Coordinates of C-alpha atoms and ligand atoms in Angstrom, one line a residue:
M1 CA 118.8 143.9 73.5
N2 CA 122.0 145.9 73.7
H3 CA 123.2 144.8 76.9
P4 CA 126.1 143.6 77.8
V5 CA 127.0 140.4 80.0
A6 CA 129.1 141.1 82.8
V7 CA 131.4 137.9 84.2
I8 CA 132.3 138.8 87.3
G9 CA 135.5 137.3 88.4
A10 CA 139.3 137.4 86.6
G11 CA 140.6 133.8 88.3
P12 CA 141.1 131.0 85.8
F13 CA 137.0 130.5 85.4
G14 CA 136.0 134.3 85.1
L15 CA 139.1 134.6 82.6
S16 CA 137.9 131.7 80.4
T17 CA 134.4 132.1 80.6
A18 CA 134.8 135.6 78.8
A19 CA 137.1 134.7 76.8
H20 CA 135.1 132.0 75.6
L21 CA 131.6 134.2 75.2
R22 CA 133.9 137.2 73.3
A23 CA 135.0 133.7 71.1
R24 CA 131.3 133.7 70.6
G25 CA 130.6 137.4 69.8
I26 CA 128.4 138.3 72.5
P27 CA 129.3 141.6 74.2
V28 CA 131.4 141.2 77.7
R29 CA 131.9 143.2 80.4
A30 CA 134.3 141.5 82.6
F31 CA 135.6 142.6 86.3
G32 CA 137.8 141.9 88.6
E33 CA 141.3 141.7 90.1
P34 CA 143.3 139.3 87.4
M35 CA 145.0 136.4 89.9
V36 CA 144.0 137.6 93.0
S37 CA 143.3 134.7 95.2
W38 CA 146.7 133.3 93.5
R39 CA 148.6 136.4 94.1
A40 CA 147.7 138.0 97.2
H41 CA 146.0 134.9 99.1
M42 CA 148.0 132.4 98.7
P43 CA 152.0 132.1 100.0
A44 CA 154.4 133.7 98.0
G45 CA 156.7 130.2 97.3
M46 CA 154.0 128.2 96.9
L47 CA 154.0 125.3 94.1
L48 CA 151.0 123.9 92.5
K49 CA 149.6 120.4 93.5
S50 CA 148.1 121.0 89.9
T51 CA 150.2 118.7 87.9
P52 CA 150.9 121.3 84.0
A53 CA 148.5 118.9 82.2
A54 CA 145.9 119.4 84.8
S55 CA 146.8 124.0 84.7
N56 CA 145.2 125.0 81.9
I57 CA 142.9 127.3 81.6
D58 CA 141.0 126.9 78.6
A59 CA 140.2 129.0 75.9
P60 CA 138.5 128.9 72.8
Q61 CA 141.2 129.2 70.6
R62 CA 144.7 126.7 70.3
G63 CA 148.3 128.9 71.5
H64 CA 146.8 129.7 75.2
T65 CA 148.0 127.1 77.1
L66 CA 150.9 127.2 80.1
G67 CA 153.2 125.3 77.9
D68 CA 152.6 128.1 75.5
Y69 CA 153.1 130.9 77.6
C70 CA 155.9 129.3 78.8
A71 CA 157.4 128.7 75.4
A72 CA 156.7 132.9 74.7
A73 CA 157.6 134.5 78.4
G74 CA 161.1 132.2 77.3
I75 CA 161.8 129.9 80.5
R76 CA 161.5 126.5 80.6
R77 CA 158.4 124.4 79.5
L78 CA 156.1 123.1 81.9
V79 CA 155.1 119.6 80.3
T80 CA 155.9 116.3 82.2
D81 CA 153.6 114.9 85.4
E82 CA 157.4 115.8 87.4
D83 CA 157.4 119.4 86.5
I84 CA 156.6 121.3 89.3
I85 CA 154.9 125.1 88.9
P86 CA 155.7 127.5 91.0
V87 CA 152.5 129.7 91.8
E88 CA 154.6 133.0 90.4
T89 CA 154.9 131.5 86.7
F90 CA 151.2 130.5 87.3
V91 CA 150.1 134.0 88.1
A92 CA 152.0 135.3 85.0
Y93 CA 150.7 133.5 83.2
G94 CA 146.6 134.1 83.9
E95 CA 147.7 137.6 83.7
W96 CA 148.6 136.7 80.3
F97 CA 146.3 135.0 79.3
Q98 CA 144.0 138.0 80.6
Q99 CA 146.1 140.4 78.1
K100 CA 145.3 138.5 75.2
L101 CA 141.9 137.4 75.3
V102 CA 140.1 140.3 78.2
P103 CA 142.5 142.8 77.4
D104 CA 139.7 145.3 78.1
L105 CA 139.3 143.8 81.4
E106 CA 137.7 146.2 84.1
R107 CA 139.9 145.9 87.6
V108 CA 137.1 147.1 89.2
R109 CA 135.0 145.7 92.1
V110 CA 130.5 144.5 91.6
V111 CA 129.2 145.8 94.4
S112 CA 125.6 145.0 93.7
V113 CA 123.9 143.1 91.0
D114 CA 119.6 143.5 91.7
R115 CA 117.0 142.0 88.8
R116 CA 115.7 144.1 86.5
G117 CA 111.9 143.9 86.0
A118 CA 110.9 142.2 82.9
G119 CA 114.5 140.9 82.3
G120 CA 117.8 141.4 82.2
F121 CA 120.0 142.7 85.6
E122 CA 120.6 146.1 86.9
L123 CA 125.4 146.0 88.1
K124 CA 127.0 148.5 90.2
L125 CA 130.3 149.6 89.7
D126 CA 132.7 150.9 92.6
S127 CA 133.5 153.3 90.4
G128 CA 129.7 154.8 91.1
E129 CA 129.3 153.4 87.1
Q130 CA 125.5 151.4 86.9
F131 CA 124.5 149.9 83.7
T132 CA 122.9 147.0 83.2
A133 CA 123.5 143.7 81.7
R134 CA 121.3 140.6 79.9
A135 CA 123.0 137.7 82.2
V136 CA 125.7 137.4 84.4
V137 CA 127.9 134.8 85.1
V138 CA 129.5 135.5 88.9
A139 CA 132.6 133.6 88.6
T140 CA 134.2 134.8 91.8
G141 CA 136.3 131.9 93.7
L142 CA 137.3 132.3 97.0
S143 CA 137.0 135.1 98.0
G144 CA 134.8 136.0 101.2
L145 CA 134.2 132.0 101.0
S146 CA 137.2 130.8 103.5
Y147 CA 136.0 128.9 106.0
L148 CA 136.9 129.3 110.1
P149 CA 135.1 125.8 112.4
Q150 CA 133.2 127.7 114.8
E151 CA 136.2 125.7 117.7
L152 CA 138.3 128.6 116.8
A153 CA 136.7 131.5 115.8
A154 CA 136.2 132.2 119.8
A155 CA 140.1 132.6 120.2
A156 CA 138.7 136.0 117.2
P157 CA 135.9 137.0 119.1
D158 CA 137.2 140.2 115.3
G159 CA 137.3 137.8 113.0
P160 CA 140.4 136.1 111.8
A161 CA 143.6 138.6 110.9
P162 CA 147.1 137.7 110.7
T163 CA 147.8 140.2 113.2
A164 CA 145.1 138.6 115.9
A165 CA 145.5 135.3 117.6
V166 CA 143.9 133.1 114.3
S167 CA 144.0 133.9 111.0
H168 CA 142.8 132.0 107.7
S169 CA 145.5 130.9 105.6
S170 CA 144.5 132.9 102.7
Q171 CA 145.4 136.3 104.8
H172 CA 149.0 135.2 104.4
H173 CA 151.5 135.7 101.4
D174 CA 154.2 136.4 103.2
L175 CA 154.9 134.0 106.4
T176 CA 158.5 135.2 107.4
R177 CA 156.6 137.2 109.4
F178 CA 156.8 134.0 111.8
A179 CA 160.3 133.8 111.5
G180 CA 161.4 133.0 115.2
K181 CA 157.9 132.3 116.4
D182 CA 155.8 129.0 117.8
L183 CA 153.2 128.5 115.0
I184 CA 150.1 125.5 115.1
V185 CA 149.0 125.3 111.5
V186 CA 145.1 123.3 112.1
G187 CA 144.2 121.3 108.4
A188 CA 145.4 118.3 106.7
G189 CA 144.5 119.6 103.7
Q190 CA 147.9 120.7 100.7
S191 CA 147.1 124.5 102.1
A192 CA 148.2 123.6 106.0
L193 CA 150.7 121.1 104.4
E194 CA 151.8 123.5 102.3
T195 CA 152.1 126.6 104.7
A196 CA 153.5 124.9 107.4
A197 CA 156.6 123.7 105.4
L198 CA 157.3 127.0 104.3
A199 CA 156.8 128.3 107.7
A200 CA 159.4 126.4 109.2
E201 CA 161.7 126.9 106.5
A202 CA 161.1 130.9 107.0
G203 CA 162.5 129.9 110.6
A204 CA 158.9 129.1 112.4
R205 CA 158.3 126.0 114.9
V206 CA 155.6 124.6 113.5
R207 CA 153.1 122.0 114.6
V208 CA 150.9 120.9 112.4
V209 CA 146.9 120.4 114.5
A210 CA 145.4 117.3 111.9
R211 CA 141.9 114.7 113.1
G212 CA 142.1 111.7 113.1
R213 CA 144.5 108.7 113.5
G214 CA 147.0 108.9 109.7
A215 CA 145.4 112.6 109.0
V216 CA 148.6 113.7 107.4
A217 CA 149.3 112.0 104.2
F218 CA 150.9 112.4 100.5
G219 CA 150.1 111.5 96.8
A220 CA 152.0 108.9 95.6
P221 CA 155.2 110.4 92.5
P222 CA 153.6 109.3 89.2
W223 CA 156.0 107.0 88.0
E224 CA 154.2 105.5 91.1
Q225 CA 151.0 105.3 89.6
P226 CA 148.8 102.5 89.2
R227 CA 149.3 102.0 86.0
L228 CA 146.3 99.9 84.6
R229 CA 143.5 102.4 85.8
P230 CA 143.0 105.5 83.1
E231 CA 145.2 108.3 83.7
S232 CA 142.9 111.6 84.8
P233 CA 144.5 115.6 85.5
F234 CA 145.0 114.2 88.7
G235 CA 146.7 110.7 89.2
R236 CA 145.5 107.7 88.1
A237 CA 142.0 106.0 88.9
W238 CA 138.9 105.4 87.9
S239 CA 136.8 108.1 89.9
L240 CA 139.0 110.3 89.4
Y241 CA 138.4 109.4 85.3
A242 CA 134.9 110.0 85.7
I243 CA 134.7 113.4 87.9
S244 CA 137.1 114.9 85.3
Y245 CA 135.7 113.7 81.9
Y246 CA 132.6 113.1 82.8
P247 CA 130.7 115.5 85.4
H248 CA 127.8 116.0 83.0
P249 CA 125.8 113.2 85.1
Y250 CA 127.1 114.5 88.3
R251 CA 124.0 116.6 88.7
Y252 CA 121.4 113.9 88.6
L253 CA 122.8 112.4 92.3
P254 CA 120.8 113.0 95.2
A255 CA 122.2 116.2 97.6
A256 CA 123.7 114.5 100.4
A257 CA 125.7 111.9 98.1
R258 CA 127.4 114.7 95.7
H259 CA 127.3 117.0 98.8
F260 CA 129.7 114.2 100.3
L261 CA 131.9 113.4 96.9
V262 CA 132.9 117.3 96.5
R263 CA 134.2 116.9 100.1
R264 CA 136.2 113.4 99.6
I265 CA 137.5 113.4 96.3
L266 CA 140.3 114.9 96.0
G267 CA 140.1 115.7 99.5
P268 CA 143.0 116.3 101.7
L269 CA 146.5 114.9 100.6
G270 CA 149.9 116.2 100.2
A271 CA 151.4 116.1 97.4
W272 CA 154.4 113.7 96.2
W273 CA 157.0 116.4 96.2
L274 CA 156.2 118.3 99.4
R275 CA 156.4 115.0 101.7
D276 CA 160.6 115.4 101.7
R277 CA 160.2 119.0 103.0
F278 CA 157.7 118.4 105.3
E279 CA 158.4 115.5 107.4
G280 CA 161.3 116.2 109.8
A281 CA 160.6 120.0 109.4
V282 CA 157.1 120.3 111.1
K283 CA 155.3 118.7 113.8
V284 CA 151.8 117.0 113.8
R285 CA 149.7 116.4 116.3
E286 CA 146.8 114.4 115.4
V287 CA 143.6 115.3 117.5
S288 CA 140.3 113.4 118.1
R289 CA 139.2 117.3 117.4
I290 CA 139.6 121.1 119.0
V291 CA 137.2 121.2 121.3
R292 CA 137.6 125.1 121.9
A293 CA 140.4 127.8 121.5
G294 CA 140.1 130.7 123.0
A295 CA 142.9 133.9 123.3
P296 CA 144.0 134.4 126.9
G297 CA 146.4 137.7 127.8
G298 CA 146.1 137.4 123.9
R299 CA 148.2 134.1 123.2
P300 CA 146.0 131.6 121.6
M301 CA 144.6 127.9 123.3
L302 CA 143.8 124.9 121.4
A303 CA 142.0 122.6 124.4
V304 CA 142.3 119.1 122.0
Q305 CA 141.3 116.4 122.8
T306 CA 143.6 113.1 122.0
L307 CA 142.9 110.2 120.5
G308 CA 142.6 108.5 123.7
G309 CA 140.2 110.2 125.2
R310 CA 142.0 113.3 126.9
T311 CA 141.9 117.0 127.2
E312 CA 144.9 118.7 126.5
E313 CA 146.2 122.4 126.1
L314 CA 148.5 123.9 123.1
S315 CA 149.4 126.9 122.8
A316 CA 151.9 128.6 120.0
D317 CA 152.0 132.7 119.6
H318 CA 149.5 132.5 116.5
V319 CA 147.7 129.8 114.9
I320 CA 146.3 129.9 111.3
A321 CA 143.6 127.8 110.2
A322 CA 144.2 126.2 106.9
T323 CA 140.0 125.3 107.0
G324 CA 139.4 125.8 103.5
Y325 CA 136.5 127.7 101.9
R326 CA 132.4 127.0 101.6
V327 CA 130.4 127.9 99.1
D328 CA 127.9 130.1 100.8
I329 CA 125.2 132.5 98.8
A330 CA 124.4 134.4 101.5
A331 CA 128.4 135.5 102.3
M332 CA 128.2 136.5 98.8
D333 CA 127.0 139.4 99.8
F334 CA 127.1 141.7 95.9
L335 CA 123.9 139.9 94.9
G336 CA 121.0 141.7 96.5
H337 CA 118.2 140.5 99.1
E338 CA 115.8 140.1 96.4
L339 CA 118.1 137.9 93.6
R340 CA 119.3 135.7 96.3
T341 CA 116.2 134.9 98.2
Q342 CA 115.0 134.0 94.7
L343 CA 117.5 132.0 94.2
A344 CA 117.4 127.6 94.5
V345 CA 119.5 126.7 96.4
S346 CA 121.6 123.6 98.6
R347 CA 123.2 124.0 101.7
G348 CA 124.1 126.8 101.1
T349 CA 125.4 126.1 97.2
P350 CA 123.5 127.5 94.2
K351 CA 120.8 124.8 92.5
L352 CA 122.2 124.5 88.9
G353 CA 120.7 123.3 85.7
A354 CA 122.3 122.7 82.0
G355 CA 124.7 125.0 80.8
Y356 CA 125.7 126.6 84.5
R357 CA 122.0 128.5 84.6
S358 CA 120.5 129.1 88.4
S359 CA 116.9 128.7 88.7
V360 CA 116.4 132.5 88.3
P361 CA 117.0 133.3 84.6
G362 CA 120.1 134.8 83.1
L363 CA 122.0 134.3 86.2
Y364 CA 125.4 131.9 85.8
F365 CA 127.7 130.6 88.3
T366 CA 131.0 128.5 87.8
G367 CA 134.2 127.3 89.4
L368 CA 133.7 127.1 93.0
P369 CA 130.0 127.7 93.7
A370 CA 129.7 125.4 90.9
A371 CA 130.8 122.1 92.5
A372 CA 127.7 121.4 94.3
S373 CA 126.1 120.6 91.1
Y374 CA 128.7 120.2 88.3
G375 CA 131.3 118.2 91.3
P376 CA 134.9 118.7 92.6
V377 CA 136.8 119.0 89.2
M378 CA 135.1 123.0 89.3
R379 CA 137.1 123.4 92.6
F380 CA 140.0 123.0 90.1
V381 CA 141.2 125.1 87.6
C382 CA 141.0 122.3 84.5
G383 CA 137.3 122.4 85.6
T384 CA 137.6 125.2 82.9
E385 CA 137.8 122.7 80.1
F386 CA 134.5 121.4 80.9
A387 CA 132.5 124.7 82.0
S388 CA 133.8 127.2 80.2
P389 CA 132.5 126.2 76.6
R390 CA 128.8 124.2 78.1
L391 CA 128.4 128.2 79.9
A392 CA 128.7 129.8 76.8
R393 CA 127.1 128.0 74.1
H394 CA 124.3 128.1 77.0
L395 CA 124.0 131.3 76.9
A396 CA 124.7 132.5 74.2
A397 CA 121.6 130.3 72.9
A398 CA 119.6 131.6 75.6
H399 CA 120.6 134.7 74.9
G400 CA 122.7 136.3 72.7
Ligands
FAD1 C1 146.7 127.2 98.7 C2 145.4 126.8 97.3 C3 146.2 126.1 96.5 C4 145.7 125.6 95.3 N1 146.0 125.4 94.4 C5 145.2 124.4 93.2 C6 146.5 123.9 91.8 O1 147.4 123.8 92.6 N2 145.6 123.5 91.1 C7 144.5 123.8 90.7 O2 144.1 123.5 90.0 N3 143.9 124.9 92.0 C8 144.1 125.0 93.0 N4 143.9 126.4 93.5 C9 141.9 126.3 93.7 C10 142.2 127.3 93.4 O3 141.8 128.7 93.8 C11 141.0 127.5 92.1 O4 140.5 126.4 91.4 C12 141.0 128.5 91.1 O5 141.6 129.8 91.2 C13 139.8 128.7 90.9 O6 139.6 129.5 90.4 P1 138.3 131.0 89.6 O7 138.2 132.0 88.8 O8 136.6 130.4 89.8 O9 138.4 131.9 91.0 P2 139.7 132.4 91.9 O10 140.7 133.0 91.5 O11 139.2 132.4 93.3 O12 139.3 134.4 91.2 C14 138.6 135.5 91.9 C15 138.2 136.5 91.2 O13 136.7 137.2 91.3 C16 137.4 138.4 92.0 N5 136.1 139.1 92.6 C17 134.7 138.5 93.9 N6 134.6 139.3 94.4 C18 134.8 140.2 93.0 C19 133.2 141.3 92.9 N7 132.5 141.9 94.5 N8 133.3 142.0 92.1 C20 134.7 142.5 91.0 N9 135.3 140.8 90.6 C21 135.0 140.5 91.7 C22 138.5 138.8 92.1 O14 139.0 139.6 91.9 C23 138.9 137.6 91.5 O15 139.3 137.9 90.1 C24 143.9 125.8 94.8 C25 143.6 127.0 96.7 C26 144.3 127.1 97.3 C27 143.4 128.2 98.9

């Protein structure tokens, strides 16, 4: 069968997977906008939380690390844990990686994927083309998976948007639009805290609304990391070491434990270098929970339960929900209805076996949708090191 393998997605995971498949001599057609999540759905001026050692897109050949890119581009090399990576540098690195290793990337959307009779898949592109693939790798990352909690959704009846009362953090790139405005950012993860700091630096009056006492916290700088624990891309700790280098046994844990750990390990914590920019510039409102939200007269209002149990109302010119992403097969509407109903899922996420294969032969998932099977490392760029060679090896053996 001479049909190519289709790789859907051109973020770090899609590019890395396509590079590994090509290196095995497998014909590949790769689709997507290179690095678009980083270029358009994260704030300008953002700095990466991950260290240079944890920000390499895995390649089958030497010479394609972030450090290699810096050397080739003639910019200061980012190597130690104290070197902080601007998002613009990381986008340029991803584009350089794409041009070198996936030069024939097709910048079109895959509109639908359906199973094709005896074997393989039928794909439709938004260019109008239709073709057959012997296997499909879904590497669509964060696309379409932004999560808005129910209680906030009521304030955005037509969906979150920068022009509505409530938006999602993924809908912002330029935060200067909030200069002189009152802004509430909901959340306590790095995305919430960095969005808040950048908006404050752009001249907004910013409050972060976070659930629980001590919800806003920052990690320890590299020089304060405990020396007696093993090193990992995320810091020194046994748990981080295990999930970084041994994600394989993860999928044998009970489902409840896997889903819990994906949310908890590497959970909400600001980067060590953000603390000084955040404290003093952003107000923090710790609450027990957000009870409901509305937008009377177009101005957002949050009814919150305080830590003391009272109900209070907070209002602002705009609310940004930095409330993360949730994998849900139902939201991946390019996967045909029949395919979605055939897929074995657990709480909306595909159940994956060895080599990142799903229950549908020839259909693979990597990156964020693989996190419930292979652990939290799949939410981060450094997960490509574990995932891409294994996926490519399995696919080559089964469909090569
Ligand atoms: C604010 C923020 C900060 C982050 N900081 C870090 C960090 O410092 N370090 C780190 O390791 N991780 C970080 N992450 C996580 C990071 O986003 C992911 O690790 C990474 O982007 C996942 O890569 P990916 O290739 O799976 O998906 P993405 O980068 O989301 O790429 C998705 C790709 O899929 C394509 N696509 C989607 N649908 C289709 C379709 N139907 N047809 C064709 N193409 C399609 C898109 O065009 C895009 O190319 C951060 C996330 C956020 C939100």
